[in-house]
CSV table of C-alpha atoms and ligand atoms in Angstrom, one decimal:
chain,number,residue,atom,x,y,z
A,698,MET,CA,0.0,0.0,0.0
A,699,LEU,CA,1.0,3.6,-0.5
A,700,ILE,CA,0.0,5.7,2.5
A,701,VAL,CA,0.1,9.5,2.7
A,702,LYS,CA,0.1,10.7,6.3
A,703,LYS,CA,-0.2,14.4,7.3
A,704,PHE,CA,0.6,15.7,10.8
A,705,GLY,CA,-0.3,19.2,11.9
A,706,GLY,CA,1.7,21.6,13.9
A,707,SER,CA,0.6,20.4,17.4
A,708,SER,CA,1.6,16.8,16.4
A,709,VAL,CA,5.2,17.9,15.8
A,710,ALA,CA,5.4,20.7,18.4
A,711,ASN,CA,8.4,19.3,20.3
A,712,PRO,CA,11.1,16.6,20.1
A,713,GLU,CA,9.0,14.1,22.0
A,714,ARG,CA,6.1,14.6,19.6
A,715,ILE,CA,8.4,14.4,16.6
A,716,PHE,CA,9.6,11.0,17.8
A,717,ASN,CA,6.0,9.9,18.4
A,718,VAL,CA,5.1,10.8,14.8
A,719,ALA,CA,8.3,9.1,13.5
A,720,ARG,CA,7.4,5.9,15.3
A,721,ARG,CA,3.8,5.9,13.9
A,722,CYS,CA,5.2,6.3,10.4
A,723,ILE,CA,7.9,3.6,10.9
A,724,GLU,CA,5.2,1.1,12.0
A,725,ASP,CA,3.5,1.5,8.6
A,726,TYR,CA,6.9,1.4,6.8
A,727,ASN,CA,8.0,-1.8,8.6
A,728,ALA,CA,4.7,-3.4,7.6
A,729,GLY,CA,5.9,-3.1,4.0
A,730,ASN,CA,4.0,0.0,2.9
A,731,ASP,CA,5.4,3.0,1.0
A,732,VAL,CA,5.0,6.0,3.3
A,733,VAL,CA,4.9,9.7,2.3
A,734,VAL,CA,4.6,12.1,5.3
A,735,VAL,CA,3.4,15.7,4.9
A,736,LEU,CA,4.3,18.0,7.8
A,737,SER,CA,3.2,21.4,9.1
A,738,ALA,CA,5.4,23.8,11.0
A,739,MET,CA,6.1,23.0,14.6
A,740,GLY,CA,3.5,24.3,17.1
A,741,ASP,CA,2.9,28.0,16.7
A,742,THR,CA,5.9,28.6,14.4
A,743,THR,CA,3.8,30.1,11.6
A,744,ASP,CA,2.1,32.6,13.9
A,745,ASP,CA,5.4,33.4,15.5
A,746,LEU,CA,7.0,34.1,12.1
A,747,ILE,CA,4.1,36.4,11.1
A,748,ALA,CA,4.4,38.3,14.4
A,749,LEU,CA,8.2,38.6,13.8
A,750,ALA,CA,7.7,40.0,10.3
A,751,LYS,CA,5.2,42.6,11.6
A,752,LYS,CA,7.8,43.8,14.0
A,753,ILE,CA,10.2,44.5,11.2
A,754,ASN,CA,7.7,45.9,8.7
A,755,PRO,CA,4.0,46.3,9.5
A,756,ASN,CA,3.2,45.9,5.8
A,757,PRO,CA,5.6,43.2,4.5
A,758,GLN,CA,5.8,42.2,0.8
A,759,LYS,CA,3.7,39.1,0.2
A,760,ARG,CA,6.5,37.4,-1.7
A,761,GLU,CA,8.8,37.8,1.3
A,762,MET,CA,6.1,36.6,3.7
A,763,ASP,CA,5.9,33.3,1.8
A,764,MET,CA,9.7,33.1,1.7
A,765,LEU,CA,9.6,33.5,5.5
A,766,MET,CA,6.6,31.3,6.4
A,767,SER,CA,7.8,28.4,4.2
A,768,THR,CA,10.8,28.0,6.5
A,769,GLY,CA,8.6,26.5,9.3
A,770,GLU,CA,7.7,23.4,7.3
A,771,GLN,CA,11.3,23.0,6.2
A,772,ILE,CA,12.4,22.8,9.9
A,773,SER,CA,9.8,20.0,10.6
A,774,VAL,CA,10.8,17.7,7.7
A,775,ALA,CA,14.5,18.1,8.4
A,776,LEU,CA,14.1,17.3,12.1
A,777,MET,CA,11.7,14.4,11.3
A,778,SER,CA,14.3,12.9,9.0
A,779,MET,CA,16.9,13.2,11.7
A,780,ALA,CA,14.5,11.5,14.2
A,781,MET,CA,13.9,8.6,11.7
A,782,ASN,CA,17.6,8.3,11.2
A,783,ALA,CA,18.2,8.1,14.9
A,784,LEU,CA,15.6,5.3,14.9
A,785,GLY,CA,17.5,3.5,12.2
A,786,VAL,CA,15.1,4.0,9.3
A,787,ARG,CA,16.0,5.5,6.0
A,788,SER,CA,14.1,8.7,5.0
A,789,ILE,CA,14.6,11.9,3.1
A,790,SER,CA,13.1,15.4,3.5
A,791,LEU,CA,11.9,17.3,0.4
A,792,ASN,CA,10.6,20.9,0.1
A,793,ALA,CA,8.2,22.1,-2.5
A,794,PHE,CA,11.0,23.0,-4.9
A,795,GLN,CA,12.6,19.7,-4.7
A,796,VAL,CA,9.4,17.7,-5.3
A,797,ALA,CA,8.2,20.4,-7.7
A,798,MET,CA,4.8,21.3,-6.4
A,799,HIS,CA,3.6,23.9,-8.9
A,800,THR,CA,1.1,26.5,-7.9
A,801,THR,CA,-0.5,29.6,-9.2
A,802,SER,CA,1.4,32.8,-8.5
A,803,ALA,CA,-0.8,34.4,-5.8
A,804,TYR,CA,1.5,34.7,-2.8
A,805,GLY,CA,-0.2,33.7,0.5
A,806,SER,CA,-3.2,32.1,-1.3
A,807,ALA,CA,-1.7,30.0,-4.1
A,808,ARG,CA,-3.5,27.0,-5.5
A,809,LEU,CA,-1.7,23.8,-6.4
A,810,LYS,CA,-1.8,23.2,-10.1
A,811,ARG,CA,0.5,20.1,-10.6
A,812,ILE,CA,2.7,17.9,-8.6
A,813,ASP,CA,5.7,16.1,-10.2
A,814,SER,CA,5.6,12.7,-8.7
A,815,GLU,CA,8.9,11.4,-10.1
A,816,ARG,CA,11.3,12.4,-7.3
A,817,ILE,CA,8.9,11.1,-4.6
A,818,ARG,CA,8.5,7.8,-6.5
A,819,ARG,CA,12.2,7.4,-6.9
A,820,GLU,CA,12.8,7.9,-3.2
A,821,LEU,CA,10.0,5.4,-2.4
A,822,ASP,CA,11.5,2.9,-4.7
A,823,ASP,CA,14.7,3.3,-2.8
A,824,ARG,CA,12.8,2.2,0.3
A,825,LYS,CA,12.9,5.6,2.0
A,826,ILE,CA,10.1,7.3,4.0
A,827,VAL,CA,9.6,10.5,2.1
A,828,LEU,CA,9.0,13.6,4.2
A,829,VAL,CA,7.4,16.5,2.3
A,830,THR,CA,6.8,20.1,3.5
A,831,GLY,CA,3.1,21.0,3.6
A,832,PHE,CA,1.6,24.5,2.9
A,833,GLN,CA,4.2,25.6,0.3
A,834,GLY,CA,4.6,25.5,-3.5
A,835,VAL,CA,6.6,27.0,-6.3
A,836,ASN,CA,5.1,29.4,-8.9
A,837,LYS,CA,6.1,30.1,-12.5
A,838,TYR,CA,8.7,32.6,-11.4
A,839,ASP,CA,10.4,29.9,-9.4
A,840,ASP,CA,9.4,31.7,-6.2
A,841,VAL,CA,8.1,30.1,-3.1
A,842,THR,CA,4.3,30.4,-2.5
A,843,THR,CA,2.1,29.3,0.4
A,844,LEU,CA,-1.4,27.9,0.1
A,845,GLY,CA,-3.2,29.9,2.8
A,846,ARG,CA,-3.4,29.1,6.6
A,847,GLY,CA,-4.0,25.5,7.3
A,848,GLY,CA,-2.9,24.6,3.7
A,849,SER,CA,-0.8,21.5,4.7
A,850,ASP,CA,-4.0,19.4,4.5
A,851,THR,CA,-4.3,20.4,0.9
A,852,THR,CA,-0.7,19.4,0.2
A,853,ALA,CA,-1.4,16.0,1.6
A,854,VAL,CA,-4.6,15.4,-0.4
A,855,ALA,CA,-2.9,16.7,-3.6
A,856,ILE,CA,0.0,14.3,-3.1
A,857,ALA,CA,-2.4,11.4,-2.4
A,858,ALA,CA,-4.2,12.2,-5.6
A,859,ALA,CA,-1.0,12.6,-7.7
A,860,LEU,CA,0.4,9.3,-6.4
A,861,HIS,CA,-2.9,7.4,-6.5
A,862,ALA,CA,-2.3,6.6,-2.8
A,863,ASP,CA,-4.3,3.8,-1.2
A,864,ALA,CA,-4.9,5.9,2.0
A,865,CYS,CA,-4.7,9.6,3.0
A,866,GLU,CA,-4.6,10.1,6.8
A,867,ILE,CA,-4.8,13.5,8.4
A,868,TYR,CA,-3.5,13.5,12.0
A,869,THR,CA,-4.4,16.3,14.3
A,870,ASP,CA,-5.0,17.2,17.9
A,871,VAL,CA,-8.6,16.0,17.9
A,872,ASP,CA,-9.7,12.5,17.1
A,873,GLY,CA,-12.0,13.3,14.2
A,874,VAL,CA,-14.6,15.7,12.9
A,875,TYR,CA,-17.2,16.7,15.4
A,876,THR,CA,-20.6,18.3,15.2
A,877,CYS,CA,-19.0,21.5,16.4
A,878,ASP,CA,-15.4,22.5,17.5
A,879,PRO,CA,-15.1,20.5,20.7
A,880,ARG,CA,-13.1,23.3,22.2
A,881,VAL,CA,-16.2,25.5,21.9
A,882,VAL,CA,-19.0,23.0,22.5
A,883,PRO,CA,-17.6,20.4,24.9
A,884,ASN,CA,-20.4,17.9,24.4
A,885,ALA,CA,-20.1,17.9,20.6
A,886,ARG,CA,-20.3,14.4,19.0
A,887,LYS,CA,-17.7,12.8,16.9
A,888,LEU,CA,-18.9,11.8,13.4
A,889,LYS,CA,-18.0,8.4,12.1
A,890,GLU,CA,-18.4,9.6,8.5
A,891,ILE,CA,-19.2,12.8,6.7
A,892,THR,CA,-19.7,13.5,3.0
A,893,TYR,CA,-17.4,15.7,1.0
A,894,ASP,CA,-20.2,18.3,0.5
A,895,GLU,CA,-21.0,18.6,4.2
A,896,MET,CA,-17.3,18.7,5.2
A,897,LEU,CA,-16.7,21.3,2.5
A,898,ASP,CA,-19.4,23.6,3.9
A,899,LEU,CA,-18.2,23.1,7.5
A,900,ALA,CA,-14.6,23.8,6.5
A,901,THR,CA,-15.6,26.9,4.4
A,902,LEU,CA,-17.7,28.3,7.2
A,903,GLY,CA,-15.0,28.0,9.8
A,904,ALA,CA,-14.5,24.5,11.0
A,905,GLY,CA,-10.7,24.7,10.9
A,906,VAL,CA,-10.1,21.0,11.3
A,907,LEU,CA,-9.6,20.7,7.5
A,908,HIS,CA,-8.5,23.3,5.0
A,909,ASN,CA,-11.5,23.7,2.6
A,910,ARG,CA,-9.4,23.4,-0.5
A,911,CYS,CA,-8.3,20.0,0.6
A,912,VAL,CA,-11.9,18.8,0.8
A,913,GLU,CA,-12.5,20.3,-2.7
A,914,LEU,CA,-9.6,18.4,-4.1
A,915,ALA,CA,-10.5,15.2,-2.3
A,916,ARG,CA,-14.0,15.3,-3.8
A,917,LYS,CA,-12.6,16.1,-7.3
A,918,TYR,CA,-10.1,13.2,-7.3
A,919,GLY,CA,-12.1,10.8,-5.1
A,920,VAL,CA,-9.5,10.7,-2.3
A,921,GLU,CA,-11.0,9.3,0.9
A,922,ILE,CA,-9.7,11.2,3.9
A,923,VAL,CA,-9.4,9.8,7.4
A,924,VAL,CA,-9.1,12.4,10.2
A,925,ARG,CA,-7.5,11.0,13.3
A,926,SER,CA,-5.6,12.0,16.4
A,927,SER,CA,-1.8,11.7,16.4
A,928,LEU,CA,-1.9,11.2,20.2
A,929,ASN,CA,-4.3,8.2,20.5
A,930,ASN,CA,-5.5,5.3,18.4
A,931,SER,CA,-9.2,6.0,18.3
A,932,GLU,CA,-11.0,5.5,15.0
A,933,GLY,CA,-11.4,8.9,13.5
A,934,THR,CA,-13.8,10.3,10.9
A,935,ILE,CA,-13.9,9.2,7.2
A,936,VAL,CA,-14.6,12.0,4.7
A,937,LYS,CA,-16.1,10.5,1.5
A,938,GLU,CA,-18.6,10.7,-1.3
A,939,VAL,CA,-21.6,8.9,0.3
A,940,THR,CA,-22.1,7.9,3.8
A,941,LYS,CA,-24.1,5.1,5.3
A,942,VAL,CA,-25.2,7.2,8.1
A,943,GLU,CA,-28.7,8.6,7.7
A,944,ARG,CA,-28.8,12.2,6.5
A,945,MET,CA,-29.3,14.5,9.4
A,946,LEU,CA,-31.2,17.7,9.3
A,947,VAL,CA,-28.2,19.6,10.5
A,948,SER,CA,-24.8,17.9,10.3
A,949,GLY,CA,-22.8,20.5,12.2
A,950,VAL,CA,-22.4,23.9,13.6
A,951,ALA,CA,-19.4,26.0,12.5
A,952,LEU,CA,-18.0,29.1,14.0
A,953,ASP,CA,-15.8,31.4,12.0
A,954,LYS,CA,-13.8,33.7,14.3
A,955,ASP,CA,-11.6,35.0,11.5
A,956,ALA,CA,-14.4,36.9,9.8
A,957,ASP,CA,-14.6,40.7,9.8
A,958,ARG,CA,-17.2,43.1,8.5
A,959,ILE,CA,-16.8,46.1,6.2
A,960,SER,CA,-19.6,48.6,5.7
A,961,LEU,CA,-19.7,51.2,3.0
A,962,ILE,CA,-22.0,54.0,4.1
A,963,GLY,CA,-23.7,56.5,1.8
A,964,LEU,CA,-23.2,54.8,-1.6
A,965,GLN,CA,-25.2,56.2,-4.4
A,966,ASN,CA,-28.6,54.6,-4.9
A,967,GLN,CA,-28.0,53.6,-8.6
A,968,PRO,CA,-27.6,50.5,-10.7
A,969,GLY,CA,-24.0,49.1,-10.9
A,970,VAL,CA,-22.8,50.2,-7.5
A,971,ALA,CA,-22.6,46.7,-6.0
A,972,PHE,CA,-21.0,45.4,-9.2
A,973,LYS,CA,-18.2,48.1,-9.0
A,974,VAL,CA,-17.5,47.3,-5.3
A,975,PHE,CA,-17.4,43.5,-5.6
A,976,ASP,CA,-15.7,43.4,-8.9
A,977,LEU,CA,-12.7,45.4,-7.4
A,978,LEU,CA,-12.5,42.9,-4.5
A,979,ALA,CA,-12.9,39.9,-6.7
A,980,LYS,CA,-10.0,41.1,-8.9
A,981,ALA,CA,-7.9,41.2,-5.8
A,982,ASN,CA,-8.9,37.6,-5.0
A,983,ILE,CA,-10.7,38.5,-1.8
A,984,ASN,CA,-13.5,36.1,-0.9
A,985,ILE,CA,-16.7,37.8,0.3
A,986,ASP,CA,-19.3,35.9,2.2
A,987,VAL,CA,-22.4,37.5,3.8
A,988,ILE,CA,-23.6,40.6,2.0
A,989,LEU,CA,-26.3,43.0,3.2
A,990,GLN,CA,-27.5,46.0,1.3
A,991,SER,CA,-29.9,48.4,2.9
A,992,ILE,CA,-33.0,49.6,1.1
A,993,GLY,CA,-32.1,52.7,-0.7
A,994,ARG,CA,-33.5,55.8,0.9
A,995,ASP,CA,-33.3,59.2,-0.7
A,996,GLU,CA,-30.1,59.3,-2.8
A,997,THR,CA,-28.0,56.8,-0.9
A,998,LYS,CA,-27.7,53.2,0.3
A,999,ASP,CA,-25.3,51.2,2.4
A,1000,ILE,CA,-23.6,47.8,1.7
A,1001,SER,CA,-22.0,45.6,4.4
A,1002,PHE,CA,-20.2,42.4,3.8
A,1003,THR,CA,-17.9,39.9,5.6
A,1004,LEU,CA,-14.5,38.8,4.6
A,1005,PRO,CA,-11.5,36.9,6.1
A,1006,ASP,CA,-9.6,39.1,8.6
A,1007,ASP,CA,-6.3,38.6,6.9
A,1008,ARG,CA,-7.7,40.3,3.8
A,1009,VAL,CA,-9.3,43.3,5.5
A,1010,ASP,CA,-6.3,45.6,5.1
A,1011,ASP,CA,-6.1,44.8,1.4
A,1012,ALA,CA,-9.8,45.4,1.0
A,1013,VAL,CA,-9.8,48.8,2.8
A,1014,GLU,CA,-6.8,49.9,0.8
A,1015,ILE,CA,-8.5,49.0,-2.5
A,1016,LEU,CA,-11.8,50.6,-1.5
A,1017,ASN,CA,-10.3,53.8,-0.3
A,1018,ALA,CA,-8.1,54.1,-3.4
A,1019,ASN,CA,-11.4,54.0,-5.4
A,1020,LYS,CA,-13.4,56.3,-3.1
A,1021,GLU,CA,-13.9,58.9,-5.9
A,1022,ARG,CA,-15.3,56.3,-8.3
A,1023,LEU,CA,-17.4,54.4,-5.8
A,1024,LYS,CA,-18.6,57.7,-4.2
A,1025,PHE,CA,-19.2,56.5,-0.6
A,1026,ASP,CA,-19.3,58.8,2.5
A,1027,LYS,CA,-17.7,56.5,5.0
A,1028,LEU,CA,-16.0,53.1,5.4
A,1029,ASP,CA,-16.5,51.2,8.7
A,1030,VAL,CA,-14.6,48.1,9.8
A,1031,GLU,CA,-16.0,45.9,12.5
A,1032,LYS,CA,-13.6,43.2,13.9
A,1033,ASP,CA,-15.4,42.0,17.0
A,1034,ILE,CA,-17.8,39.8,15.2
A,1035,VAL,CA,-18.1,36.1,14.4
A,1036,LYS,CA,-20.0,34.0,11.9
A,1037,LEU,CA,-22.1,31.2,13.2
A,1038,SER,CA,-23.5,28.7,10.8
A,1039,ILE,CA,-25.5,25.5,10.7
A,1040,VAL,CA,-24.8,23.2,7.8
A,1041,GLY,CA,-26.8,20.2,6.5
A,1042,SER,CA,-28.1,18.8,3.3
A,1043,GLY,CA,-31.3,17.8,5.1
A,1044,MET,CA,-32.2,21.4,5.4
A,1045,MET,CA,-33.3,21.7,1.8
A,1046,SER,CA,-36.7,20.1,2.3
A,1047,ASN,CA,-37.3,21.4,5.9
A,1048,PRO,CA,-38.5,25.0,6.0
A,1049,GLY,CA,-38.4,25.3,9.8
A,1050,VAL,CA,-34.7,25.0,10.3
A,1051,ALA,CA,-33.7,28.7,10.1
A,1052,ALA,CA,-36.6,29.6,12.5
A,1053,LYS,CA,-35.4,27.0,14.9
A,1054,MET,CA,-31.9,28.4,14.9
A,1055,PHE,CA,-33.2,32.0,15.4
A,1056,GLU,CA,-35.4,30.8,18.3
A,1057,ALA,CA,-32.5,29.2,20.0
A,1058,LEU,CA,-30.5,32.4,19.7
A,1059,TYR,CA,-33.5,34.5,20.8
A,1060,ASN,CA,-33.9,32.3,23.9
A,1061,ALA,CA,-30.2,32.9,24.7
A,1062,ASN,CA,-30.8,36.7,24.2
A,1063,ILE,CA,-28.3,37.0,21.3
A,1064,ASN,CA,-28.6,39.7,18.8
A,1065,LEU,CA,-28.2,38.9,15.1
A,1066,ASN,CA,-26.3,41.5,13.0
A,1067,MET,CA,-26.7,39.9,9.6
A,1068,ILE,CA,-28.3,36.8,8.2
A,1069,CYS,CA,-27.6,34.7,5.2
A,1070,THR,CA,-29.2,31.5,4.1
A,1071,SER,CA,-28.8,29.0,1.2
A,1072,GLU,CA,-30.3,25.6,0.6
A,1073,ILE,CA,-27.8,23.9,2.9
A,1074,ARG,CA,-26.7,26.5,5.4
A,1075,VAL,CA,-27.9,29.3,7.6
A,1076,THR,CA,-25.3,31.8,8.7
A,1077,VAL,CA,-25.7,34.6,11.3
A,1078,LEU,CA,-23.3,37.3,12.3
A,1079,ILE,CA,-23.1,37.9,16.0
A,1080,ASP,CA,-20.9,39.8,18.5
A,1081,ALA,CA,-17.7,37.9,19.3
A,1082,LYS,CA,-18.4,37.9,23.0
A,1083,ASP,CA,-21.6,35.8,22.4
A,1084,ALA,CA,-19.8,33.2,20.2
A,1085,GLN,CA,-19.4,30.3,22.7
A,1086,ARG,CA,-22.9,30.7,24.2
A,1087,ALA,CA,-24.5,31.0,20.8
A,1088,ALA,CA,-22.8,27.9,19.4
A,1089,GLN,CA,-23.8,25.9,22.4
A,1090,ALA,CA,-27.4,27.1,22.2
A,1091,VAL,CA,-27.8,26.2,18.6
A,1092,HIS,CA,-26.0,22.9,19.0
A,1093,ASP,CA,-28.4,22.0,21.8
A,1094,ALA,CA,-31.5,23.1,19.9
A,1095,PHE,CA,-30.7,20.6,17.1
A,1096,GLY,CA,-30.0,17.8,19.5
A,1097,LEU,CA,-26.5,17.2,18.2
A,1098,GLU,CA,-24.9,16.4,21.5
A,1099,ASP,CA,-23.2,13.2,22.4
B,607,ADP,P1,-3.5,20.9,12.8
B,607,ADP,O1,-2.4,21.8,13.3
B,607,ADP,O2,-3.3,19.5,13.1
B,607,ADP,O3,-3.7,21.1,11.3
B,607,ADP,P2,-5.8,22.5,13.4
B,607,ADP,O4,-5.7,23.4,14.6
B,607,ADP,O5,-5.6,23.1,12.0
B,607,ADP,O6,-4.8,21.3,13.6
B,607,ADP,O7,-7.2,21.8,13.4
B,607,ADP,C1,-7.6,21.1,14.5
B,607,ADP,C2,-8.5,21.9,15.4
B,607,ADP,O8,-9.7,22.2,14.6
B,607,ADP,C3,-9.0,21.3,16.6
B,607,ADP,O9,-8.2,21.4,17.7
B,607,ADP,C4,-10.4,22.0,16.9
B,607,ADP,O10,-10.3,22.9,17.9
B,607,ADP,C5,-10.7,22.6,15.6
B,607,ADP,N1,-12.1,22.3,15.0
B,607,ADP,C6,-12.9,23.3,14.5
B,607,ADP,N2,-14.1,22.7,14.1
B,607,ADP,C7,-14.0,21.4,14.4
B,607,ADP,C8,-14.8,20.3,14.2
B,607,ADP,N3,-16.1,20.4,13.7
B,607,ADP,N4,-14.4,19.0,14.6
B,607,ADP,C9,-13.2,18.9,15.1
B,607,ADP,N5,-12.3,19.9,15.3
B,607,ADP,C10,-12.7,21.1,15.0
B,608,LIG,N1,1.8,26.0,9.1
B,608,LIG,C1,0.7,26.5,8.3
B,608,LIG,C2,-0.2,27.3,9.2
B,608,LIG,O1,0.0,27.3,10.4
B,608,LIG,C3,0.1,25.4,7.5
B,608,LIG,C4,-0.7,24.4,8.3
B,608,LIG,O2,-0.5,24.2,9.5
B,608,LIG,O3,-1.5,23.6,7.7
B,608,LIG,O4,-1.2,27.8,8.7
B,609,MG,MG1,-4.8,22.5,10.2
């Protein structure tokens, strides 16, 4: 069998954990399997590198940020190879350049386009465990790129797809995918299985356990993912096309703490205004989620929308640079908000779901700032201070607890 195993930052946070991972990989290797291991940076390394950069330059060049952040993963694979060597097993560390993991050119949010599998295959044929840096790639200028925070999951799935691996295992600090982040809702229930579609929605709406691009790729190439803990042997969650489990009305609750809101006040009440605003943001690759436009009164209207917090500065700069053309009076940024969503394919045919969520939030005396619904999700924007209470209330209302 060819097995791709990915270990997140907390799983390789210190020497003891590195040896723990090394041993788990060696077990599979000794059983006769080909083993490719994708690693994230140790512990909080990526956060620390970002903080360090901001001390040097509050507005660092995106290219140099990727150059900096990519070092974290390189530390992990080199140390892992040393650990395996100490345990008497042959291994080799490879970075994105050495493998050749080709991406688009967008620094900080690059997408994997193609992975050359030749070098990895050659090393596997030489009976080595192959250790690959997660999160990074190379663009057409031969520059280092990164795939966005949490992107090592995507590296693992892309490698599994490129090598036609028999298994793709993602090891983290929780033992599977739960009905809500167990750190927020302690009585959340572990799911045995979840479909790509449901997982994609949860991941996109803030369930950071998997990078959403990784779920998209897994669905596209039919890669079954197992999400498990690196610290115990419990079974984990399988992410796949169809599940045996009966479709639930709501499969999970997601909380996105990294969402911010921008409001443009006093736009002209004319056709084409929304187009101009969102076209500018789309051209800068900024993902917008919930949008609210006020009913135009007199000559003006307001537009509010949410976006990831790491793109707020870019968005503000672009909008302000176009203030003359867009003709707004004022731009407001609200950072103390979170997005709370319920996700489930069963919602489509059940009209009462949104009302039930609003009732739970009303009973908990939580004010809703914005609402957005689709066939398979309901999202509300609430104050950050209410996040935990709101998630618990909604989770309880749908009977998702263990
Ligand atoms: P890694 O460093 O291994 O990639 P992450 O921190 O990226 O780990 O992802 C694991 C974390 O995701 C968990 O510690 C948990 O707090 C969070 N999480 C959010 N939503 C969920 C969910 N629905 N199920 C499980 N974990 C979740
Ligand atoms: N180290 C990167 C991050 O912290 C990538 C990852 O962990 O998946 O975002
Ligand atoms: Mg992660």
